[in-house]
Amino acid sequence: MKISVFSLGPVFPRHVHGGSQRTLTSVVRHLAEQGHDCDVYCTWRDDNPQSFQLAPRAHVHPHLRFKQTFPEPYYTAPFHLASIAETLRSAASDSDVFYIHDSELVFSQIYDGVPVVSGVQDFVYPTTLEGVFAFRGRQFVAISDYVERCMSATLSRLADKHSTSVQVVPNGFNQSAFRPVDFTRMASELGLRTDWVPILFPHRPDPRKGLFQAIEVIAAAREHLPAELFARLRLLVPLWMDSDLVGEESDHEYQTLYREAEKHAIEHDLGELLHVHPWIPADRMPEYFSLGRATLCIGNFVEAFGNVAVESQLCGTPAIVSRVGAQRTVLPDDLVSKVDYADIGGCAELLVELLLSDKPFETPRFRDFVDATYSEQRMVSGYHEVFAETAVGRPIGNSLTQGGTGYGIPPWCALTASGYYSDYLHTYADDQELLTLLSAAPDGYISADLGTAVDKLNRWEAEGLLVRQQPPNR
């Protein structure tokens, strides 16, 4: 097959811009190894302006003149947009399959009559949502059951999407790379003292990733840890790899976050806690994960999968994750520490337990689970199958049909010990009448015949707190 790929996110020879780009490069390399010709078209950047070979038969062309950094990538000159559309139309028409990575293409007219696949790597960013709703093809790929269920609960309301299929291909991990390794050189390069106790926060500087909560959790752990140990804690934070492009004085929230975090740490009497360091190359992340004592993934960002926790634990460093998005379900409760979002005290208790424990993380058991469930080979083979079936006009996966006469809990909501949490509201619902109604429905199903006022049901549905649902098999 000849496969053309569009990626709004950058693709680099060595660095990885995020989890979805790691997935993309793994899939493209696999396809090339299987004898397929792959051309990846992505955003031009000052630090990545030249075409390069990702692998034999796989070439990357960073020529598309979108805005170089997020947000608002389409905020560019109209003649750039016209050139982008021309380039992608030509690539699509000359391909057996056209793949839209992360669904971030809004020019749906350019692939009319072409076998096309749209990969949904998140279900939160505006460009992805615009691309998903504008998609004219018949084949989606979702990276988790969570994303697939969110898509079904929303897109099934649109009749034009009922002929579209969603195949779930979970993210996969290369265990030969992600394993406990020697981290001495990495620690030295990052300027870590040998007596420090590193807590990892390997996320981009999005406030929703939970950096401020991480500082508060460590502050709350102070009274439960020996003073000598607490003084040696350091929260490791990578400097955004796009910092040089936007400039140190930029008011971009990703750039100002570090200054705000420093202030937040000082306010909690933790002036020496943060250790900001350069962005880590993708091929050295196993070293980085291996040097930590714990990894925090406790924000309210709507994670579509949650790669960081998996990669960290494959390298022997236990993670703590918030019950938000796919993190609620990707890993079973007995294989990762979970905490309700904003439960600072509960998270501090988990962190203290990890720091004081002499028992090593059960890496072999975790690795066995990932090998059986989320192997990289399973992932790349899954994408290969989708592309091959699309090329001959056979959509695979689940159809986008849902709805019903009653109501139920949406996939983006969850009843937790802390309350009824909504991923998209980023907080807990406080409507007591709704909470009472849900607590009386053990399977989460609310019949429209129970006497609840229709206007209230409609309002809760409009706020994303309920979705239409068929009654469960009781």
GROMACS .gro file of C-alpha atoms in nm, residues 97-323:
model
  227
   97VAL     CA    1  -0.512   0.510   0.215
   98PHE     CA    2  -0.508   0.861   0.359
   99TYR     CA    3  -0.462   0.867   0.737
  100ILE     CA    4  -0.555   1.172   0.946
  101HIS     CA    5  -0.364   1.143   1.272
  102ASP     CA    6  -0.552   1.276   1.575
  103SER     CA    7  -0.842   1.380   1.348
  104GLU     CA    8  -0.706   1.735   1.326
  105LEU     CA    9  -0.795   1.806   0.963
  106VAL     CA   10  -1.096   2.027   0.895
  107PHE     CA   11  -1.061   2.032   0.514
  108SER     CA   12  -1.287   1.732   0.461
  109GLN     CA   13  -1.340   1.803   0.091
  110ILE     CA   14  -0.980   1.716   0.003
  111TYR     CA   15  -1.023   1.341   0.049
  112ASP     CA   16  -1.357   1.285  -0.126
  113GLY     CA   17  -1.341   0.954  -0.309
  114VAL     CA   18  -1.027   0.842  -0.124
  115PRO     CA   19  -1.012   0.559   0.135
  116VAL     CA   20  -0.955   0.753   0.456
  117VAL     CA   21  -0.899   0.672   0.823
  118SER     CA   22  -0.928   0.922   1.107
  119GLY     CA   23  -0.734   0.840   1.423
  120VAL     CA   24  -0.883   0.982   1.742
  121GLN     CA   25  -0.599   1.029   1.991
  122ASP     CA   26  -0.795   1.253   2.225
  123PHE     CA   27  -1.150   1.376   2.259
  124VAL     CA   28  -1.092   1.716   2.412
  125TYR     CA   29  -0.879   1.950   2.199
  126PRO     CA   30  -1.083   2.181   1.971
  127THR     CA   31  -0.897   2.084   1.653
  128THR     CA   32  -0.959   1.714   1.718
  129LEU     CA   33  -1.327   1.765   1.795
  130GLU     CA   34  -1.372   1.984   1.486
  131GLY     CA   35  -1.203   1.720   1.274
  132VAL     CA   36  -1.411   1.437   1.420
  133PHE     CA   37  -1.742   1.614   1.363
  134ALA     CA   38  -1.638   1.725   1.011
  135PHE     CA   39  -1.509   1.380   0.908
  136ARG     CA   40  -1.673   1.249   0.590
  137GLY     CA   41  -1.514   0.905   0.587
  138ARG     CA   42  -1.640   0.579   0.731
  139GLN     CA   43  -1.352   0.463   0.953
  140PHE     CA   44  -1.233   0.597   1.287
  141VAL     CA   45  -0.962   0.449   1.509
  142ALA     CA   46  -0.990   0.523   1.882
  143ILE     CA   47  -0.701   0.471   2.123
  144SER     CA   48  -0.910   0.343   2.413
  145ASP     CA   49  -1.251   0.206   2.500
  146TYR     CA   50  -1.308   0.531   2.687
  147VAL     CA   51  -1.265   0.739   2.371
  148GLU     CA   52  -1.483   0.500   2.170
  149ARG     CA   53  -1.763   0.524   2.427
  150CYS     CA   54  -1.739   0.905   2.434
  151MET     CA   55  -1.760   0.912   2.055
  152SER     CA   56  -2.060   0.681   2.049
  153ALA     CA   57  -2.244   0.883   2.313
  154THR     CA   58  -2.206   1.203   2.112
  155LEU     CA   59  -2.176   1.121   1.742
  156SER     CA   60  -2.464   0.874   1.752
  157ARG     CA   61  -2.693   1.176   1.787
  158LEU     CA   62  -2.599   1.272   1.428
  159ALA     CA   63  -2.765   1.065   1.157
  160ASP     CA   64  -2.481   1.118   0.910
  161LYS     CA   65  -2.242   0.937   1.144
  162HIS     CA   66  -2.446   0.617   1.176
  163SER     CA   67  -2.265   0.455   0.882
  164THR     CA   68  -1.926   0.526   1.038
  165SER     CA   69  -1.735   0.260   1.232
  166VAL     CA   70  -1.493   0.295   1.522
  167GLN     CA   71  -1.220   0.037   1.576
  168VAL     CA   72  -1.049   0.051   1.915
  169VAL     CA   73  -0.673   0.004   1.887
  170PRO     CA   74  -0.528   0.068   2.234
  171ASN     CA   75  -0.191   0.232   2.273
  172GLY     CA   76   0.095  -0.014   2.289
  173PHE     CA   77   0.433  -0.011   2.459
  174ASN     CA   78   0.773  -0.143   2.360
  175GLN     CA   79   0.888  -0.335   2.666
  176SER     CA   80   1.237  -0.385   2.530
  177ALA     CA   81   1.275  -0.007   2.558
  178PHE     CA   82   1.061   0.070   2.862
  179ARG     CA   83   1.228  -0.127   3.141
  180PRO     CA   84   1.435  -0.045   3.450
  181VAL     CA   85   1.773   0.081   3.329
  182ASP     CA   86   2.079   0.251   3.474
  183PHE     CA   87   2.007   0.620   3.522
  184THR     CA   88   2.342   0.744   3.654
  185ARG     CA   89   2.428   0.945   3.343
  186MET     CA   90   2.080   1.095   3.320
  187ALA     CA   91   2.084   1.202   3.685
  188SER     CA   92   2.422   1.367   3.638
  189GLU     CA   93   2.314   1.552   3.323
  190LEU     CA   94   2.004   1.684   3.498
  191GLY     CA   95   2.211   1.808   3.792
  192LEU     CA   96   2.046   1.582   4.049
  193ARG     CA   97   2.225   1.538   4.379
  194THR     CA   98   2.269   1.177   4.481
  195ASP     CA   99   2.079   1.231   4.807
  196TRP     CA  100   1.773   1.383   4.643
  197VAL     CA  101   1.447   1.185   4.624
  198PRO     CA  102   1.303   1.258   4.278
  199ILE     CA  103   0.928   1.273   4.223
  200LEU     CA  104   0.851   1.283   3.852
  201PHE     CA  105   0.607   1.511   3.674
  202PRO     CA  106   0.681   1.424   3.308
  203HIS     CA  107   0.405   1.625   3.144
  204ARG     CA  108   0.377   1.921   2.912
  205PRO     CA  109   0.305   2.248   3.098
  206ASP     CA  110  -0.073   2.238   3.064
  207PRO     CA  111  -0.228   2.360   3.394
  208ARG     CA  112  -0.479   2.076   3.371
  209LYS     CA  113  -0.198   1.820   3.398
  210GLY     CA  114  -0.186   1.887   3.772
  211LEU     CA  115   0.141   2.065   3.854
  212PHE     CA  116  -0.020   2.287   4.118
  213GLN     CA  117  -0.195   1.986   4.271
  214ALA     CA  118   0.139   1.801   4.279
  215ILE     CA  119   0.292   2.085   4.481
  216GLU     CA  120  -0.004   2.081   4.721
  217VAL     CA  121   0.019   1.703   4.762
  218ILE     CA  122   0.386   1.722   4.855
  219ALA     CA  123   0.309   2.004   5.098
  220ALA     CA  124   0.038   1.788   5.258
  221ALA     CA  125   0.284   1.499   5.289
  222ARG     CA  126   0.521   1.708   5.503
  223GLU     CA  127   0.366   1.620   5.838
  224HIS     CA  128   0.374   1.248   5.761
  225LEU     CA  129   0.738   1.220   5.654
  226PRO     CA  130   1.062   1.247   5.851
  227ALA     CA  131   1.193   1.601   5.816
  228GLU     CA  132   1.525   1.477   5.681
  229LEU     CA  133   1.350   1.281   5.404
  230PHE     CA  134   1.108   1.560   5.320
  231ALA     CA  135   1.392   1.808   5.276
  232ARG     CA  136   1.540   1.587   5.005
  233LEU     CA  137   1.224   1.566   4.792
  234ARG     CA  138   1.248   1.727   4.450
  235LEU     CA  139   0.969   1.755   4.195
  236LEU     CA  140   1.121   1.711   3.848
  237VAL     CA  141   0.947   1.917   3.579
  238PRO     CA  142   1.053   1.914   3.210
  239LEU     CA  143   1.085   2.248   3.030
  240TRP     CA  144   0.842   2.268   2.739
  241MET     CA  145   1.022   2.175   2.420
  242ASP     CA  146   0.854   2.465   2.236
  243SER     CA  147   0.990   2.724   2.481
  244ASP     CA  148   1.256   2.848   2.240
  245LEU     CA  149   0.998   2.898   1.965
  246VAL     CA  150   0.764   3.116   2.171
  247GLY     CA  151   1.036   3.297   2.369
  248GLU     CA  152   1.100   3.328   2.742
  249GLU     CA  153   0.888   3.644   2.775
  250SER     CA  154   0.585   3.494   2.601
  251ASP     CA  155   0.252   3.514   2.784
  252HIS     CA  156   0.155   3.170   2.647
  253GLU     CA  157   0.013   2.977   2.943
  254TYR     CA  158   0.255   2.692   2.878
  255GLN     CA  159   0.542   2.937   2.925
  256THR     CA  160   0.406   3.126   3.225
  257LEU     CA  161   0.318   2.806   3.411
  258TYR     CA  162   0.672   2.764   3.542
  259ARG     CA  163   0.675   3.108   3.702
  260GLU     CA  164   0.331   3.050   3.852
  261ALA     CA  165   0.437   2.710   3.983
  262GLU     CA  166   0.746   2.858   4.149
  263LYS     CA  167   0.523   3.114   4.323
  264HIS     CA  168   0.282   2.839   4.429
  265ALA     CA  169   0.567   2.633   4.574
  266ILE     CA  170   0.701   2.932   4.768
  267GLU     CA  171   0.353   3.002   4.907
  268HIS     CA  172   0.360   2.646   5.046
  269ASP     CA  173   0.708   2.697   5.193
  270LEU     CA  174   0.859   2.473   4.927
  271GLY     CA  175   1.094   2.715   4.758
  272GLU     CA  176   1.349   2.446   4.671
  273LEU     CA  177   1.103   2.179   4.559
  274LEU     CA  178   1.087   2.234   4.183
  275HIS     CA  179   1.372   2.119   3.964
  276VAL     CA  180   1.300   2.234   3.607
  277HIS     CA  181   1.515   2.059   3.348
  278PRO     CA  182   1.539   2.030   2.968
  279TRP     CA  183   1.287   1.822   2.772
  280ILE     CA  184   1.397   1.458   2.760
  281PRO     CA  185   1.453   1.292   2.420
  282ALA     CA  186   1.216   1.003   2.353
  283ASP     CA  187   1.489   0.740   2.343
  284ARG     CA  188   1.609   0.839   2.691
  285MET     CA  189   1.275   0.835   2.870
  286PRO     CA  190   1.343   0.489   3.022
  287GLU     CA  191   1.644   0.639   3.202
  288TYR     CA  192   1.428   0.923   3.325
  289PHE     CA  193   1.147   0.702   3.449
  290SER     CA  194   1.396   0.469   3.617
  291LEU     CA  195   1.544   0.742   3.838
  292GLY     CA  196   1.216   0.841   4.007
  293ARG     CA  197   1.067   0.724   4.335
  294ALA     CA  198   0.713   0.806   4.221
  295THR     CA  199   0.536   0.963   3.923
  296LEU     CA  200   0.235   1.192   3.961
  297CYS     CA  201  -0.048   1.200   3.704
  298ILE     CA  202  -0.311   1.371   3.916
  299GLY     CA  203  -0.455   1.654   3.708
  300ASN     CA  204  -0.799   1.698   3.557
  301PHE     CA  205  -0.691   1.686   3.194
  302VAL     CA  206  -0.921   1.445   3.010
  303GLU     CA  207  -0.667   1.174   2.935
  304ALA     CA  208  -0.762   0.959   2.638
  305PHE     CA  209  -0.528   0.683   2.753
  306GLY     CA  210  -0.260   0.794   2.999
  307ASN     CA  211   0.076   0.676   2.862
  308VAL     CA  212   0.289   0.825   3.139
  309ALA     CA  213   0.167   0.598   3.416
  310VAL     CA  214   0.220   0.287   3.205
  311GLU     CA  215   0.568   0.387   3.089
  312SER     CA  216   0.674   0.484   3.439
  313GLN     CA  217   0.565   0.156   3.593
  314LEU     CA  218   0.724  -0.047   3.314
  315CYS     CA  219   1.048   0.118   3.428
  316GLY     CA  220   0.986   0.026   3.791
  317THR     CA  221   0.863   0.362   3.924
  318PRO     CA  222   0.509   0.350   4.069
  319ALA     CA  223   0.258   0.610   3.954
  320ILE     CA  224  -0.038   0.778   4.119
  321VAL     CA  225  -0.320   0.867   3.880
  322SER     CA  226  -0.639   1.067   3.922
  323ARG     CA  227  -0.970   0.905   3.836
   0.00000   0.00000   0.00000
